[in-house]
PDB file of C-alpha atoms in Angstrom:
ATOM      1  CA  UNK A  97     178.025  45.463 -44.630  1.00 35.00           C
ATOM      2  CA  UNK A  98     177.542  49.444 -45.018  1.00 35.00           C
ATOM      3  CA  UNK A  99     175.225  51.616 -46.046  1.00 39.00           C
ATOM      4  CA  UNK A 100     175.453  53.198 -49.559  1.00 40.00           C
ATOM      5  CA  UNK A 101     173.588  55.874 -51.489  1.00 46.00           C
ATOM      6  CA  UNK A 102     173.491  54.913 -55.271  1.00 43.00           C
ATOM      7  CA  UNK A 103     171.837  55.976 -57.644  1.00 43.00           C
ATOM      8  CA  UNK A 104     169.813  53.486 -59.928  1.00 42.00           C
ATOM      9  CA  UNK A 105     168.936  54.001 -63.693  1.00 40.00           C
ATOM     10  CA  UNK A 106     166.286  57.003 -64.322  1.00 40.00           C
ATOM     11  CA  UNK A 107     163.006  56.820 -64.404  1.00 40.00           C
ATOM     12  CA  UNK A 108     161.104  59.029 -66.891  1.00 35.00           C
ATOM     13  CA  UNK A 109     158.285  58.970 -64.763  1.00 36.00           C
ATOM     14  CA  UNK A 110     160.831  60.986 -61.668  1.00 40.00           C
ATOM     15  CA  UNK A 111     161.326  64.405 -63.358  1.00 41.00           C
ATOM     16  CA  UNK A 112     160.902  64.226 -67.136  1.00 42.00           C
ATOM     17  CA  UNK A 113     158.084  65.170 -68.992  1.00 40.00           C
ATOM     18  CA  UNK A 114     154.417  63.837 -67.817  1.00 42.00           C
ATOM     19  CA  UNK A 115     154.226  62.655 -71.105  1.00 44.00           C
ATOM     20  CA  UNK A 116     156.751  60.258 -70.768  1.00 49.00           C
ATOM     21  CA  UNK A 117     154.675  58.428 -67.618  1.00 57.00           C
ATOM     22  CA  UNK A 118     152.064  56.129 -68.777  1.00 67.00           C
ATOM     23  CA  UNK A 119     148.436  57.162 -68.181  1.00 72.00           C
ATOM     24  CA  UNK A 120     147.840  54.375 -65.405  1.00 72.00           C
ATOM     25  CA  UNK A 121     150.789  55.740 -63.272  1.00 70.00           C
ATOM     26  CA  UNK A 122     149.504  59.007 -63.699  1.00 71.00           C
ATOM     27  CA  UNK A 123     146.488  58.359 -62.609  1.00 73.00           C
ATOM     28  CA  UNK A 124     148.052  56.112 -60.008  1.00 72.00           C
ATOM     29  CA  UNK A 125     150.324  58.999 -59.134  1.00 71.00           C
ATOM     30  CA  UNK A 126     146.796  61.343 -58.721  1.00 77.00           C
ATOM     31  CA  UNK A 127     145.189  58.872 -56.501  1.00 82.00           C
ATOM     32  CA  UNK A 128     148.071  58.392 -54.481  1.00 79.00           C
ATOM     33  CA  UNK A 129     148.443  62.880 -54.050  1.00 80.00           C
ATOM     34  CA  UNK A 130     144.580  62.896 -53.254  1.00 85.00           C
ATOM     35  CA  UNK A 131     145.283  60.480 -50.593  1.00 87.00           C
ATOM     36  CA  UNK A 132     147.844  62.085 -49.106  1.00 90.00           C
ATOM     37  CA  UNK A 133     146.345  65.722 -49.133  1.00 89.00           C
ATOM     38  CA  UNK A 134     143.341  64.441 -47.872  1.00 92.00           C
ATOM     39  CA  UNK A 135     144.515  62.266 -45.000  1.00 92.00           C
ATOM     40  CA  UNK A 136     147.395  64.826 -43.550  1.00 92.00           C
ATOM     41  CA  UNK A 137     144.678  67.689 -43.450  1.00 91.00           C
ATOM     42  CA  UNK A 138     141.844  65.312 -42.085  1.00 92.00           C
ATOM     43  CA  UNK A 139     144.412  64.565 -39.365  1.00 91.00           C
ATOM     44  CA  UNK A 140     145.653  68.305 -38.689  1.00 89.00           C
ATOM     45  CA  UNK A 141     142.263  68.983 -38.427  1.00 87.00           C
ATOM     46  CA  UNK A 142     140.524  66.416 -36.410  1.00 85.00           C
ATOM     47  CA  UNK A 143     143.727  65.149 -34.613  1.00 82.00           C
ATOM     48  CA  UNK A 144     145.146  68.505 -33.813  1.00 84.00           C
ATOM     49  CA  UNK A 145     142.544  71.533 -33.385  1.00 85.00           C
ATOM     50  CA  UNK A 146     141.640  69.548 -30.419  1.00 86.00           C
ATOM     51  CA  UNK A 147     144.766  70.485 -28.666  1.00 86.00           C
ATOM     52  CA  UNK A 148     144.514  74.396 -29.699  1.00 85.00           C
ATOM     53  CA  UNK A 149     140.679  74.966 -28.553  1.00 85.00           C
ATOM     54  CA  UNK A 150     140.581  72.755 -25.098  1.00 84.00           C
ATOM     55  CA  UNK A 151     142.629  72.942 -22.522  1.00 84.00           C
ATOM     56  CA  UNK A 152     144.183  69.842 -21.878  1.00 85.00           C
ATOM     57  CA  UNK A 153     142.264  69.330 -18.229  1.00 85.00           C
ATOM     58  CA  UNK A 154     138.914  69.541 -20.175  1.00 86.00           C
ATOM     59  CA  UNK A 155     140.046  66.709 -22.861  1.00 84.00           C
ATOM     60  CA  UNK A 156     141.465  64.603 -19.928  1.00 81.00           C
ATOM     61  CA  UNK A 157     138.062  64.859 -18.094  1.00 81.00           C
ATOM     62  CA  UNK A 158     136.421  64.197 -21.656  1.00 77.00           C
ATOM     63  CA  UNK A 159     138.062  60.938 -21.916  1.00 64.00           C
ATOM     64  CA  UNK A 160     138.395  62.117 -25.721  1.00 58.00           C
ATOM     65  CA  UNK A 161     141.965  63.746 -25.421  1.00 52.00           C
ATOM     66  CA  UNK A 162     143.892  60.927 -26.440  1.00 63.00           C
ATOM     67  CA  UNK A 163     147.285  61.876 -24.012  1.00 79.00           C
ATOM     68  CA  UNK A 164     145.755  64.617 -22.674  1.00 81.00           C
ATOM     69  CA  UNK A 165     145.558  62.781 -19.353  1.00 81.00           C
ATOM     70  CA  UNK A 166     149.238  61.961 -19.517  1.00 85.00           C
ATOM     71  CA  UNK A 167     150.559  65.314 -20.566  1.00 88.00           C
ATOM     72  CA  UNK A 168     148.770  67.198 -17.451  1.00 87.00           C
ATOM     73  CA  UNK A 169     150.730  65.734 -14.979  1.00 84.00           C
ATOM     74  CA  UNK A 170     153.927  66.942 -16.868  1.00 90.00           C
ATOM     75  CA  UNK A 171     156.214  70.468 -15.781  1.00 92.00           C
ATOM     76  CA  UNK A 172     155.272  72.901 -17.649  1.00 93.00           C
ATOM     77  CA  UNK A 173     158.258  73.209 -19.615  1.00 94.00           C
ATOM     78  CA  UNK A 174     156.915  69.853 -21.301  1.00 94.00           C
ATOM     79  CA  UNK A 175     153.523  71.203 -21.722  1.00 93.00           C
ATOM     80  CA  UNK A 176     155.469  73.951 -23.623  1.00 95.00           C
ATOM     81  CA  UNK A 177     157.574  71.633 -26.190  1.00 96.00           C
ATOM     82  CA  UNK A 178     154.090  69.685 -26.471  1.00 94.00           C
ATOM     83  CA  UNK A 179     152.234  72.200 -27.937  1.00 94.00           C
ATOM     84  CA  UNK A 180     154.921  73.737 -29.955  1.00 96.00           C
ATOM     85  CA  UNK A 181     155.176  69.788 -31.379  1.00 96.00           C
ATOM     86  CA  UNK A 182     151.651  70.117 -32.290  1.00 94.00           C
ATOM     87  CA  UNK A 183     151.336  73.069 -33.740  1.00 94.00           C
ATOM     88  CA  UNK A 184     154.341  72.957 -35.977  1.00 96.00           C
ATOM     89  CA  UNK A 185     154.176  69.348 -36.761  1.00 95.00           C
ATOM     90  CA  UNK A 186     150.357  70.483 -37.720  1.00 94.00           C
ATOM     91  CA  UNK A 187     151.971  72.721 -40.285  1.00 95.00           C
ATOM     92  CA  UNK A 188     154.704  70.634 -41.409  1.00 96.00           C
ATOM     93  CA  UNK A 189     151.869  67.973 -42.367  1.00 95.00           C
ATOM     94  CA  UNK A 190     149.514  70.337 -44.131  1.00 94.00           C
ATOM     95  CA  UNK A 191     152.393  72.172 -46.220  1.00 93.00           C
ATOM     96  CA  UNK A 192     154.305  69.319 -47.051  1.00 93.00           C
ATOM     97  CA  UNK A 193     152.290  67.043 -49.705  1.00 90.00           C
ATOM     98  CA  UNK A 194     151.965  70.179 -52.139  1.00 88.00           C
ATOM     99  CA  UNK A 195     155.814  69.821 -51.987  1.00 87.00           C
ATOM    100  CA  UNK A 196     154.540  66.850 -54.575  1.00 85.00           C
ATOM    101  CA  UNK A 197     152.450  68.321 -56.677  1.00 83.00           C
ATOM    102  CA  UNK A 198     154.104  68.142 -59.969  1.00 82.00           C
ATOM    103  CA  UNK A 199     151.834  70.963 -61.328  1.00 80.00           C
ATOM    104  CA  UNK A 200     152.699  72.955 -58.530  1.00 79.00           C
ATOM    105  CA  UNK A 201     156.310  72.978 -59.175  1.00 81.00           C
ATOM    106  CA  UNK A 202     156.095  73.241 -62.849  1.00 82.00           C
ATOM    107  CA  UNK A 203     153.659  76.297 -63.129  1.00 87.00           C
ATOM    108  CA  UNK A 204     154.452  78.102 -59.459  1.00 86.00           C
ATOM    109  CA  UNK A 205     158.156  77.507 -58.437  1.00 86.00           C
ATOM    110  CA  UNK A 206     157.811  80.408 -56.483  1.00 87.00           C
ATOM    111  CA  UNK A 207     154.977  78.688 -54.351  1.00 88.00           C
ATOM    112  CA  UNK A 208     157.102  75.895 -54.246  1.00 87.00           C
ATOM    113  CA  UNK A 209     159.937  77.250 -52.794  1.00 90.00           C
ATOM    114  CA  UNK A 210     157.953  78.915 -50.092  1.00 92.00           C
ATOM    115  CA  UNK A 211     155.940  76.548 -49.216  1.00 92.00           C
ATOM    116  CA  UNK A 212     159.022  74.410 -48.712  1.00 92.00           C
ATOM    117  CA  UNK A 213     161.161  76.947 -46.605  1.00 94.00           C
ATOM    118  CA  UNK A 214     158.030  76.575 -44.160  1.00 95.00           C
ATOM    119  CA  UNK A 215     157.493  72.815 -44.447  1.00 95.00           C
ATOM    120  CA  UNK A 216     161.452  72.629 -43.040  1.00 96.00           C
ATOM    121  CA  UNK A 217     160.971  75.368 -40.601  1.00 97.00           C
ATOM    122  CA  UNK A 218     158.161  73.361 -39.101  1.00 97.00           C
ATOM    123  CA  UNK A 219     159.977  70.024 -39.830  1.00 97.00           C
ATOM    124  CA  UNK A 220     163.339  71.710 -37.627  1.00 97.00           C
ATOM    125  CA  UNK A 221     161.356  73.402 -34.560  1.00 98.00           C
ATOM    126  CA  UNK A 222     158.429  70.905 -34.512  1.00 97.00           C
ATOM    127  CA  UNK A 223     161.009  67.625 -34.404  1.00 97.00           C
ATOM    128  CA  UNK A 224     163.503  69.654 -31.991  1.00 98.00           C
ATOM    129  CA  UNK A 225     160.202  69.727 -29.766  1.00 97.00           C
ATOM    130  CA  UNK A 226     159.318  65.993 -30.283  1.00 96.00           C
ATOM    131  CA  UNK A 227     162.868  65.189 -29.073  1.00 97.00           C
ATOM    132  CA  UNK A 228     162.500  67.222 -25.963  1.00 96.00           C
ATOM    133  CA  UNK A 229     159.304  65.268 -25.800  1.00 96.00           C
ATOM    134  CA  UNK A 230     160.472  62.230 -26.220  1.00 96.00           C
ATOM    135  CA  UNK A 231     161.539  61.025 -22.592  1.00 96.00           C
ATOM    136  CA  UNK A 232     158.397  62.213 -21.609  1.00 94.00           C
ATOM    137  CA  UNK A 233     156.825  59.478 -23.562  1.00 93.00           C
ATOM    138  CA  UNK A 234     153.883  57.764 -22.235  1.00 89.00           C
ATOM    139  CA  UNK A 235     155.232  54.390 -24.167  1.00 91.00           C
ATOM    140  CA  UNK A 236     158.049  54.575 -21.766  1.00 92.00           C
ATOM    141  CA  UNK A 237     161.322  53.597 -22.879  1.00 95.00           C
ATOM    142  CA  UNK A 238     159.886  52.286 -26.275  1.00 95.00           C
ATOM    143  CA  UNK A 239     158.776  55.168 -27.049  1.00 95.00           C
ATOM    144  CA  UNK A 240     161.622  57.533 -25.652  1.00 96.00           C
ATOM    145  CA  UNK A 241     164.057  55.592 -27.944  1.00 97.00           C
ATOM    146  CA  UNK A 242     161.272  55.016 -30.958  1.00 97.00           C
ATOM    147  CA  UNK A 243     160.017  58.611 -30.895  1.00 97.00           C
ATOM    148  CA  UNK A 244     163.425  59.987 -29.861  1.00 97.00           C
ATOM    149  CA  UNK A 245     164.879  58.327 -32.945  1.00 97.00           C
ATOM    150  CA  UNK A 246     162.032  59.634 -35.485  1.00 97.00           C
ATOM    151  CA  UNK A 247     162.538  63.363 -34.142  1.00 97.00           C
ATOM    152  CA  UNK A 248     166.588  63.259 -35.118  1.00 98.00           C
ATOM    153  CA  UNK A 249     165.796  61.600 -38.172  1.00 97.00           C
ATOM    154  CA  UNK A 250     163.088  63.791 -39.132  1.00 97.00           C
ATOM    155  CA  UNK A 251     165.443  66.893 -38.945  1.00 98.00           C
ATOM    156  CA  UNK A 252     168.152  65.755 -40.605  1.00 97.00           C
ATOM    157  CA  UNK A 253     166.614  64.162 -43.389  1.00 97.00           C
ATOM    158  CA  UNK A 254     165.153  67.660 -43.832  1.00 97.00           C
ATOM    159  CA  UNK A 255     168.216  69.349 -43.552  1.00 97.00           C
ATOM    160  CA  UNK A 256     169.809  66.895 -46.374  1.00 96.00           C
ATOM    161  CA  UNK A 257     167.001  68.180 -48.603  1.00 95.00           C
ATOM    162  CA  UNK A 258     167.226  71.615 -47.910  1.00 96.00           C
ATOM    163  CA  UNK A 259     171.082  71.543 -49.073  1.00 96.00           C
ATOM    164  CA  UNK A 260     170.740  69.187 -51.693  1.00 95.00           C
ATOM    165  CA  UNK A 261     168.773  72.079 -53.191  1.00 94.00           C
ATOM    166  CA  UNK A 262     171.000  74.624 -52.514  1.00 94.00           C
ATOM    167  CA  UNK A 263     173.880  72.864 -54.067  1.00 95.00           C
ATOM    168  CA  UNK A 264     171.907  71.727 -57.171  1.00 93.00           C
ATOM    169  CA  UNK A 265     171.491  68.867 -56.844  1.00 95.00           C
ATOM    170  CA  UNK A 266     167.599  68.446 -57.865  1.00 93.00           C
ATOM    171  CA  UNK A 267     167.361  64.654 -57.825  1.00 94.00           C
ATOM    172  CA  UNK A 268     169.469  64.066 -54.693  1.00 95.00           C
ATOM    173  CA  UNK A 269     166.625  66.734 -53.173  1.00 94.00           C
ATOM    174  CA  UNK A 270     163.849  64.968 -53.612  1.00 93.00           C
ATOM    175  CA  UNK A 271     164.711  61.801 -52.664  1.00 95.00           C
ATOM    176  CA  UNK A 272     165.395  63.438 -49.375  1.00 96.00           C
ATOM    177  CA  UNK A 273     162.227  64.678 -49.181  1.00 95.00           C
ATOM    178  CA  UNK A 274     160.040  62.029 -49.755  1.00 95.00           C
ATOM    179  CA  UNK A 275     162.107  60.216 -46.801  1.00 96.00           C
ATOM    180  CA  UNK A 276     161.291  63.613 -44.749  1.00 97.00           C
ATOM    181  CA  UNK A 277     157.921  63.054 -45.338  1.00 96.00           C
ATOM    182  CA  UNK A 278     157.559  59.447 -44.980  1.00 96.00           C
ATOM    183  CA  UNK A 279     158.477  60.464 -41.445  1.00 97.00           C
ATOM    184  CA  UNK A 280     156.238  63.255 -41.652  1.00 97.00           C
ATOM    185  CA  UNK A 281     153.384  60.988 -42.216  1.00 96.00           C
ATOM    186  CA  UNK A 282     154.536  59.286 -39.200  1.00 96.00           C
ATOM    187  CA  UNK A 283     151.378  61.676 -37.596  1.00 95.00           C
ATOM    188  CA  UNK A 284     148.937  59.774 -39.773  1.00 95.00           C
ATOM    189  CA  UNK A 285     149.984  56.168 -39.771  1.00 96.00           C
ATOM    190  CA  UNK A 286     150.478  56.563 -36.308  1.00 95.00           C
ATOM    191  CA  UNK A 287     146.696  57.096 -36.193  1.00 92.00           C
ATOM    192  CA  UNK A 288     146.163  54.258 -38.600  1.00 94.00           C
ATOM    193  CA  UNK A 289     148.266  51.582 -36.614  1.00 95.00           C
ATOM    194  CA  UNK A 290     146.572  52.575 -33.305  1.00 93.00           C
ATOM    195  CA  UNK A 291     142.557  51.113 -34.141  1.00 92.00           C
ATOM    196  CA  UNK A 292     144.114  48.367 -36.082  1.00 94.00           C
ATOM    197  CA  UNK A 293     146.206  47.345 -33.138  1.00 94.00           C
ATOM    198  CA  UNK A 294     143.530  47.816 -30.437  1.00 91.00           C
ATOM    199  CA  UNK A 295     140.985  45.776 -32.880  1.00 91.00           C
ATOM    200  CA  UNK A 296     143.494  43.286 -32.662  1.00 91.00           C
ATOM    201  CA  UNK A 297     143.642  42.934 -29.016  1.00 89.00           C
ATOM    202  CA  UNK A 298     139.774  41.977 -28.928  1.00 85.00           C
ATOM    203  CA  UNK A 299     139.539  38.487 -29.809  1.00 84.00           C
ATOM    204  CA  UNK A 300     141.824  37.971 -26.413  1.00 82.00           C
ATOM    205  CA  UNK A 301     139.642  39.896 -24.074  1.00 77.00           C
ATOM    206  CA  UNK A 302     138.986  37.840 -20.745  1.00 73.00           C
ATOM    207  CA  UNK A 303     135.784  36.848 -18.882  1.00 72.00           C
ATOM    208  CA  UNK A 304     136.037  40.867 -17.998  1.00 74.00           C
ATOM    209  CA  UNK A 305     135.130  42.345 -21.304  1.00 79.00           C
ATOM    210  CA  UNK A 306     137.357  44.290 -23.766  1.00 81.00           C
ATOM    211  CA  UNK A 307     139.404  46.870 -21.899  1.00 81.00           C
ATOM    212  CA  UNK A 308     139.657  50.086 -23.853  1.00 82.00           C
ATOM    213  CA  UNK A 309     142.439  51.815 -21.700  1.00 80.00           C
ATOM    214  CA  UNK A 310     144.249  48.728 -21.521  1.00 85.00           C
ATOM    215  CA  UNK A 311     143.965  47.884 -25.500  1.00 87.00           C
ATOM    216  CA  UNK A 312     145.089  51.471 -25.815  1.00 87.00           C
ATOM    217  CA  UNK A 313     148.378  51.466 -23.972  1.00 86.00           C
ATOM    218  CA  UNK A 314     149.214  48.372 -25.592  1.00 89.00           C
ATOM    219  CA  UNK A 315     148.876  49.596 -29.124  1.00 91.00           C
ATOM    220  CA  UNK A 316     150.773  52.794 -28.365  1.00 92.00           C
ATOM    221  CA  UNK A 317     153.169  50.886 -26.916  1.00 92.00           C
ATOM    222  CA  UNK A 318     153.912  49.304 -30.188  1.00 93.00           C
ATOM    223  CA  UNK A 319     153.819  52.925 -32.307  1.00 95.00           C
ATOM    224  CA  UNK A 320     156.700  54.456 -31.660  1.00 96.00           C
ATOM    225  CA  UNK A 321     158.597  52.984 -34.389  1.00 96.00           C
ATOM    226  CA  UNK A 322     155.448  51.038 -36.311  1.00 96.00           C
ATOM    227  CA  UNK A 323     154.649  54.861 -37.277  1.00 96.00           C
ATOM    228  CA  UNK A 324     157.460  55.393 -39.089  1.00 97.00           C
ATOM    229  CA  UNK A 325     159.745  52.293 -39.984  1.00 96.00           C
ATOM    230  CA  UNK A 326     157.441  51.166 -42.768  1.00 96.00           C
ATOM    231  CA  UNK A 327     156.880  54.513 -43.941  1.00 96.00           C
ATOM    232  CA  UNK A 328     160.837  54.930 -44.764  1.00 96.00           C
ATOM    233  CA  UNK A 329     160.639  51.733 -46.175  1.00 95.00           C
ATOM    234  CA  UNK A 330     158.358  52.565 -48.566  1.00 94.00           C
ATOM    235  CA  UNK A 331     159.587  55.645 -49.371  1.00 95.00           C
ATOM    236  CA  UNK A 332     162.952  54.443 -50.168  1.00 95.00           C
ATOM    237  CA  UNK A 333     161.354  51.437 -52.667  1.00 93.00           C
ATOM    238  CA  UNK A 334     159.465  54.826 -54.440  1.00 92.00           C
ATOM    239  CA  UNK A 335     162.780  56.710 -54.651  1.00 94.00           C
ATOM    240  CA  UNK A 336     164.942  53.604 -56.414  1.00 93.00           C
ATOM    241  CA  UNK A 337     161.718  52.818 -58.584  1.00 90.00           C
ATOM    242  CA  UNK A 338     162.176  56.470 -59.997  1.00 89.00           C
ATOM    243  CA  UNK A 339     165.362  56.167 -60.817  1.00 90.00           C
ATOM    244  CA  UNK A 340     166.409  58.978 -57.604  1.00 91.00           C
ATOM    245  CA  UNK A 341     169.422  58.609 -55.516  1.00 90.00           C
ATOM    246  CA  UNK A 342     168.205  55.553 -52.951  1.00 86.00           C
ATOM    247  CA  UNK A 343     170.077  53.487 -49.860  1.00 76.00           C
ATOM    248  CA  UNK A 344     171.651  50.255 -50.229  1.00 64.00           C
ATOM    249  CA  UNK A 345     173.386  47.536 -48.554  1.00 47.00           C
ATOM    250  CA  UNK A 346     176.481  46.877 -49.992  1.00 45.00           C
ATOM    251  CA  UNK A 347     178.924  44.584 -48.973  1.00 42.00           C
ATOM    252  CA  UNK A 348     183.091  45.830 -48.283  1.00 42.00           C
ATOM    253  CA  UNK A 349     181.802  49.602 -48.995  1.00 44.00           C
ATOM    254  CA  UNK A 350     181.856  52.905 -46.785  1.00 40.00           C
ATOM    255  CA  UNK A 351     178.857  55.542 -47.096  1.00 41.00           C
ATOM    256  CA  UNK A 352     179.386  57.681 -50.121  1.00 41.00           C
TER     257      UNK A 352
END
């Protein structure tokens, strides 16, 4: 059984006219952009500004810094791909969702196209950076492999984009990019996952109490590919609902 991209019968509401799409999947599709904006810049901002105005000692000694503490004991060449990972992937996630703003595309192409030459630059150097990161991993081996894994797909999904565009091929394009940025999003689901998961740990506290440190490194211990997986997933049941080029399994066929 191999994998097979196919494309599936069009959807008016992928490319055509907003006319054609019915007014509750507009306004579905409006709700669904607001979310999106909203949550990657709430997480650039409040996830990732910490990084570029403390220095990682302070947030370790704040017990606020999230893996601050694990990143200060790292060579400095780490500490270097680290914050080059943050700051790009910052930009990456704040450029990218206007990538899918119809009105955007239709009335500036010119912003468009810009703001998607830097959404891939930041994709490329910020996932070549989480790569070099990822044996670093404070999730250990789950997370070299799980984080490791997100990085290389994260790049080349992006690079499938960019030169789907370049060849034409409009519809091919953007189902590549909604899988880029289903792992793009990876930075906010990650952040999602991690409360749910240490929530979930405190019905099983012992006669000790609810361990915070503990019910952390468990739940990121479980992130590395719960960040992402179901993001790809989903993205791949949007592209096949709009009639884009999507993945199947096919039986007794080679990759096309």
């Amino acid at each position: 059984m191999t994998t097979t991209e196919t494309p599936v019968a069009a959807d008016p509401a992928a490319g055509g006219s907003p006319s054609l799409a019915s007014p509750p999947r507009r306004a579905a599709g409006r709700i669904g952009l607001a979310w999106i904006l909203l949550s990657s810049m709430a997480i650039a901002a409040f996830a990732v500004a910490p990084y570029l105005t403390t220095s990682l000692e302070a947030l370790a000694e704040s017990g606020s810094g999230g893996l601050a503490e694990h990143y200060t004991a790292q060579p400095q060449a780490v500490l270097v791909a680290f914050y080059v990972h943050v700051v790009a992937g910052g930009i990456a996630l704040v450029a990218s969702p206007f990538q899918f703003w119809r009105g955007l595309r239709d009335r500036a192409p010119g912003v468009h196209r810009w703001t998607g030459r830097v959404s891939l630059a930041a994709i490329a150097i910020a996932g070549l950076a989480g790569l070099a990161l990822a044996p670093f991993s404070a999730a250990g081996l789950v997370g070299t492999f799980g984080f490791g894994t997100l990085a290389v797909l994260w790049v080349l999904s992006g690079w499938r984009g960019y030169r789907a565009i370049r060849r034409g091929d409009v519809a091919s394009h953007r189902a590549w990019m909604m899988r880029t940025f289903a792992l793009t999003y990876a930075a906010v689901t990650l952040r999602l996952w991690l409360p749910l998961l240490m929530f979930a740990q405190v019905p099983f506290a012992g006669a000790g109490g609810f361990d915070a440190d503990a019910a952390f490194a468990n739940a990121y211990a479980a992130v590395p590919f719960l960040c992402w997986l179901p993001n790809l997933i989903v993205a791949e049941w949007l592209i096949r609902r709009r009639g884009l080029p999507s993945y199947r399994l096919v039986a007794g066929q080679g990759t096309r």
